[in-house]
């Protein structure tokens, strides 16, 4: 639609300014455009995504990025170019003259003669419904680490009767509640605090931390799930870089030199995929000595995760299909063998190790029921089994640790530095 | 800017269609426009705020509301009118022809000939920074009801040593943490779960509920605070009505007949303000018999709150300046007498009673210190006192119970019906 209007404008006889005769424009990457020396108004074409829009009375400023550089190219256009479609995230092709910028902020800028929207981006339309999953829950056996229990403070020393009639805990994940909601809303997410009562003093663990969790109905392959995960990582990062460039710059400049290049490297490349079995093979062949010997059937440790990411050239890597025995009851059985696996996926990233964890969920009643029975959980999870009895669908989801995500993009070594009021063993200040 | 462009367009010689000769247009309220019978293309002018925008290839649809009705007027315009400034919340003046609508959704619509943006609305620019205040806290004496204490589940029965070295509780309010942050960010807010371990089975209480809380530095009067509170209530409600009309309609139609009119009444009128002392006088003169006798120095009960709102014609009413002895240590001393009050404010709304609570905070060290000392809290709140020793500013804030807000606008009688997983005494399902 915008292209069509440009065309109309081009066909209209010019009034005051003479029409420039257009030579065919050379296509440039944003990196090459930014690096151009002694520009003299060469006519060029740049393709990329809009990172920011500033609409003034007579001038429109756009910042365009194509992944070739973390920096964006400033496009200056007449306000008549302005349109609702020129929005954050839209892809555009801009033709114009590369000129010296009058501002000190950048050396060059692109004076637009034509702007064509290649693909619209209506961010409100992604179709995920935000659910507030509860903080206090009676689910206690998801196997995600030790739980905090809650009781009224006046009765904590003599908890004969539980406040909620049953023992109640702080949530370790909103997943099971999201699974309930995804049975009605198809695509749901939550963003909230989760808790682990683990006695850990590491630089990657907190007793209270935030997770983005998503659950998607009618998903049948890990491939589809990984696409959403990679998309979330890259889109969120582009948004942060676009909305808070000064804050990111501060970290990249003073706290984590080199992080800017490392992040650019992550954004530019497609994330890799290896199976757990391949991962174990890679670790076994490593020249490095590990504290924990890698072996099929044993969980990956942080040292393993970090090695795998390095081995993959510091590109984030999905590890898929973990041993069934290592994972909780709700993950989908791959029905393979002799090494029996489930459709689980972890995303490992440079510096941090595990950032996302996800899986296809076991939607088949006759697989889920015996697994729960074997763990003695049938009664406690009757409501969960019922979700498979009435209108069950293939589905899957994942969680991303939010503070670890901030560590990863900002290059912050200690997780306690990316949350305003960190809580961990022996520490609950204020 | 948009007006100027319209002018340019108007001055341009028309090409295909003949220019309509404009008679002076009659100004209509949205309510009158919607109620127009047998419209024959009368030329009218409507002023109001944009509630929704739908931009199609050749047509632009706007929904305009001016508070005269909960329903909006559909404006149909040529896509050439489209502009970034025609955004949700912008105020506009639309001139055009009132015609029969071809759609079954409405009887009439306004065919726009001129659209002028009176005031822009860039919703991203309100300047409040979103802070995640912690869920687990060591603050235990804010006087907001009984607390939940947390310990690892393996040690809940023998909590000899605390996990965090000190007793730790679920937060009852993010206020004190927001006060820390407002000392750097000026305007901050949080939206998160809060907890009360009270043995209540009422229709207005939950053990886990959400609050929107805000804290604003450099605020010196309750008047300024009340303006933000009223603005939040009205803007949030307009947004809900605009974004989820079908959901609201469902409640108003089947669950709470009459609620639509009651809500319209709240939105149309300026909220009222009375002092606590006036409120007690009103209650004393009431013909109604109360279970709890109203008396100066005693807290208002739900029955009192509901009476006051009715007395005020079912318009939300701010009650200000409560007895110092009733309120927590952080509220600002009004230095009045003989009835000693603090600068506290509660907003009472129809159906629900108390919806917001807020106050100016005591920013003066020499007032705060003796009050903490009298309660034996000096040591525990040394950090809070320190905020008054270094760069203290006048400031204030408030909290709004989110589920009660939903009850209020939707007309839902029981708070357990506006949260997906309600938690209350003896109940923590899933």
CSV table of N, CA and C in Angstrom, one decimal, chain B residues 338-398:
chain,number,residue,atom,x,y,z
B,338,UNK,N,-7.1,19.5,67.1
B,338,UNK,CA,-6.7,18.5,68.0
B,338,UNK,C,-6.9,17.1,67.5
B,339,UNK,N,-7.7,17.0,66.3
B,339,UNK,CA,-7.8,15.6,65.7
B,339,UNK,C,-6.6,15.4,64.8
B,340,UNK,N,-5.6,14.7,65.2
B,340,UNK,CA,-4.3,14.6,64.5
B,340,UNK,C,-4.5,13.6,63.3
B,341,UNK,N,-4.2,14.1,62.1
B,341,UNK,CA,-4.4,13.3,60.9
B,341,UNK,C,-3.1,13.2,60.0
B,342,UNK,N,-3.1,12.2,59.1
B,342,UNK,CA,-2.0,12.1,58.1
B,342,UNK,C,-2.6,12.2,56.7
B,343,UNK,N,-1.7,12.6,55.7
B,343,UNK,CA,-2.2,12.8,54.4
B,343,UNK,C,-2.4,11.5,53.6
B,344,UNK,N,-3.4,10.7,54.1
B,344,UNK,CA,-3.7,9.5,53.5
B,344,UNK,C,-4.9,9.7,52.5
B,345,UNK,N,-5.1,8.8,51.6
B,345,UNK,CA,-6.3,8.9,50.7
B,345,UNK,C,-6.7,7.4,50.3
B,346,UNK,N,-8.0,7.2,50.4
B,346,UNK,CA,-8.6,5.9,49.9
B,346,UNK,C,-9.6,6.3,48.8
B,347,UNK,N,-9.7,5.5,47.8
B,347,UNK,CA,-10.8,5.7,46.8
B,347,UNK,C,-11.8,4.6,47.0
B,348,UNK,N,-13.0,5.1,47.3
B,348,UNK,CA,-14.2,4.1,47.4
B,348,UNK,C,-15.0,4.2,46.1
B,349,UNK,N,-15.4,3.0,45.7
B,349,UNK,CA,-16.1,2.9,44.4
B,349,UNK,C,-17.4,2.0,44.6
B,350,UNK,N,-18.4,2.3,43.8
B,350,UNK,CA,-19.7,1.5,43.9
B,350,UNK,C,-19.4,0.0,43.8
B,351,UNK,N,-20.2,-0.7,44.7
B,351,UNK,CA,-20.2,-2.2,44.6
B,351,UNK,C,-19.0,-2.8,45.4
B,352,UNK,N,-17.9,-2.2,45.4
B,352,UNK,CA,-16.7,-2.8,45.9
B,352,UNK,C,-16.2,-2.2,47.2
B,353,UNK,N,-16.4,-0.8,47.4
B,353,UNK,CA,-15.8,-0.1,48.5
B,353,UNK,C,-14.4,0.3,48.2
B,354,UNK,N,-13.5,0.1,49.1
B,354,UNK,CA,-12.1,0.6,48.9
B,354,UNK,C,-11.4,-0.1,47.7
B,355,UNK,N,-11.0,0.7,46.8
B,355,UNK,CA,-10.3,0.2,45.6
B,355,UNK,C,-8.8,0.6,45.6
B,356,UNK,N,-8.6,1.9,45.9
B,356,UNK,CA,-7.2,2.4,46.0
B,356,UNK,C,-6.9,2.8,47.4
B,357,UNK,N,-5.6,2.7,47.8
B,357,UNK,CA,-5.2,3.3,49.1
B,357,UNK,C,-3.9,4.0,48.8
B,358,UNK,N,-3.7,5.2,49.3
B,358,UNK,CA,-2.4,5.9,49.0
B,358,UNK,C,-2.1,6.9,50.1
B,359,UNK,N,-1.0,7.6,49.9
B,359,UNK,CA,-0.7,8.7,50.9
B,359,UNK,C,0.5,9.5,50.3
B,360,UNK,N,0.7,10.7,50.9
B,360,UNK,CA,2.0,11.3,50.8
B,360,UNK,C,2.8,10.6,51.9
B,361,UNK,N,4.1,10.4,51.6
B,361,UNK,CA,5.0,9.7,52.5
B,361,UNK,C,5.7,10.7,53.4
B,362,UNK,N,6.0,10.3,54.6
B,362,UNK,CA,6.7,11.2,55.5
B,362,UNK,C,8.2,11.3,55.1
B,363,UNK,N,8.5,12.4,54.4
B,363,UNK,CA,9.9,12.6,53.9
B,363,UNK,C,10.8,13.3,54.9
B,364,UNK,N,10.2,13.8,56.0
B,364,UNK,CA,11.0,14.5,57.0
B,364,UNK,C,11.6,13.6,58.1
B,365,UNK,N,12.9,13.5,58.1
B,365,UNK,CA,13.6,12.6,59.0
B,365,UNK,C,13.2,12.9,60.4
B,366,UNK,N,13.1,14.1,60.9
B,366,UNK,CA,12.8,14.4,62.3
B,366,UNK,C,11.3,14.1,62.6
B,367,UNK,N,10.5,13.8,61.7
B,367,UNK,CA,9.1,13.3,62.0
B,367,UNK,C,9.1,11.8,62.0
B,368,UNK,N,9.8,11.2,61.0
B,368,UNK,CA,9.8,9.8,60.8
B,368,UNK,C,10.5,9.0,61.9
B,369,UNK,N,11.6,9.6,62.3
B,369,UNK,CA,12.5,8.9,63.3
B,369,UNK,C,11.8,8.6,64.6
B,370,UNK,N,11.2,9.7,65.2
B,370,UNK,CA,10.5,9.4,66.5
B,370,UNK,C,9.3,8.4,66.3
B,371,UNK,N,8.6,8.5,65.2
B,371,UNK,CA,7.5,7.6,65.0
B,371,UNK,C,7.9,6.1,64.9
B,372,UNK,N,9.1,5.9,64.2
B,372,UNK,CA,9.6,4.5,64.2
B,372,UNK,C,10.1,4.1,65.6
B,373,UNK,N,10.7,5.0,66.3
B,373,UNK,CA,11.2,4.7,67.6
B,373,UNK,C,10.1,4.3,68.5
B,374,UNK,N,9.0,5.0,68.5
B,374,UNK,CA,7.8,4.7,69.4
B,374,UNK,C,7.3,3.3,69.1
B,375,UNK,N,7.5,2.8,67.9
B,375,UNK,CA,7.0,1.5,67.6
B,375,UNK,C,8.1,0.4,67.7
B,376,UNK,N,9.3,0.8,68.1
B,376,UNK,CA,10.4,-0.1,68.3
B,376,UNK,C,10.9,-0.6,66.9
B,377,UNK,N,10.7,0.2,65.9
B,377,UNK,CA,11.1,-0.3,64.5
B,377,UNK,C,12.4,0.4,64.0
B,378,UNK,N,13.0,1.2,64.8
B,378,UNK,CA,14.1,2.0,64.3
B,378,UNK,C,15.2,1.1,63.6
B,379,UNK,N,15.5,0.0,64.3
B,379,UNK,CA,16.6,-0.8,63.8
B,379,UNK,C,16.2,-1.5,62.5
B,380,UNK,N,15.0,-2.1,62.5
B,380,UNK,CA,14.6,-2.8,61.3
B,380,UNK,C,14.5,-1.9,60.1
B,381,UNK,N,14.1,-0.6,60.3
B,381,UNK,CA,13.9,0.3,59.2
B,381,UNK,C,15.0,1.4,59.1
B,382,UNK,N,16.2,1.0,59.5
B,382,UNK,CA,17.3,1.9,59.4
B,382,UNK,C,17.6,2.3,57.9
B,383,UNK,N,17.5,1.3,57.1
B,383,UNK,CA,17.7,1.6,55.6
B,383,UNK,C,16.6,2.6,55.1
B,384,UNK,N,15.4,2.5,55.7
B,384,UNK,CA,14.3,3.4,55.2
B,384,UNK,C,14.6,4.8,55.7
B,385,UNK,N,15.0,4.9,57.0
B,385,UNK,CA,15.4,6.2,57.5
B,385,UNK,C,16.5,6.8,56.7
B,386,UNK,N,17.4,6.0,56.3
B,386,UNK,CA,18.6,6.5,55.5
B,386,UNK,C,18.1,7.2,54.2
B,387,UNK,N,17.0,6.7,53.6
B,387,UNK,CA,16.5,7.3,52.4
B,387,UNK,C,16.1,8.8,52.7
B,388,UNK,N,15.8,9.1,54.0
B,388,UNK,CA,15.4,10.5,54.3
B,388,UNK,C,16.7,11.3,54.7
B,389,UNK,N,17.8,10.6,54.9
B,389,UNK,CA,19.0,11.3,55.3
B,389,UNK,C,19.8,11.8,54.1
B,390,UNK,N,19.6,11.1,53.0
B,390,UNK,CA,20.4,11.4,51.8
B,390,UNK,C,19.5,11.7,50.6
B,391,UNK,N,19.3,12.9,50.3
B,391,UNK,CA,18.5,13.3,49.1
B,391,UNK,C,17.1,13.1,49.2
B,392,UNK,N,16.5,13.2,50.4
B,392,UNK,CA,15.0,13.0,50.6
B,392,UNK,C,14.2,14.0,49.7
B,393,UNK,N,13.1,13.6,49.2
B,393,UNK,CA,12.2,14.5,48.5
B,393,UNK,C,10.8,14.2,48.9
B,394,UNK,N,9.9,15.3,48.8
B,394,UNK,CA,8.5,15.0,49.0
B,394,UNK,C,8.0,14.0,48.0
B,395,UNK,N,7.3,13.0,48.4
B,395,UNK,CA,6.8,12.0,47.4
B,395,UNK,C,5.6,11.3,48.0
B,396,UNK,N,4.9,10.6,47.1
B,396,UNK,CA,3.7,9.9,47.5
B,396,UNK,C,3.4,8.8,46.5
B,397,UNK,N,2.4,8.0,46.8
B,397,UNK,CA,2.1,6.9,45.9
B,397,UNK,C,0.8,6.2,46.4
B,398,UNK,N,0.4,5.2,45.6
B,398,UNK,CA,-0.8,4.5,45.9
B,398,UNK,C,-0.8,3.1,45.4
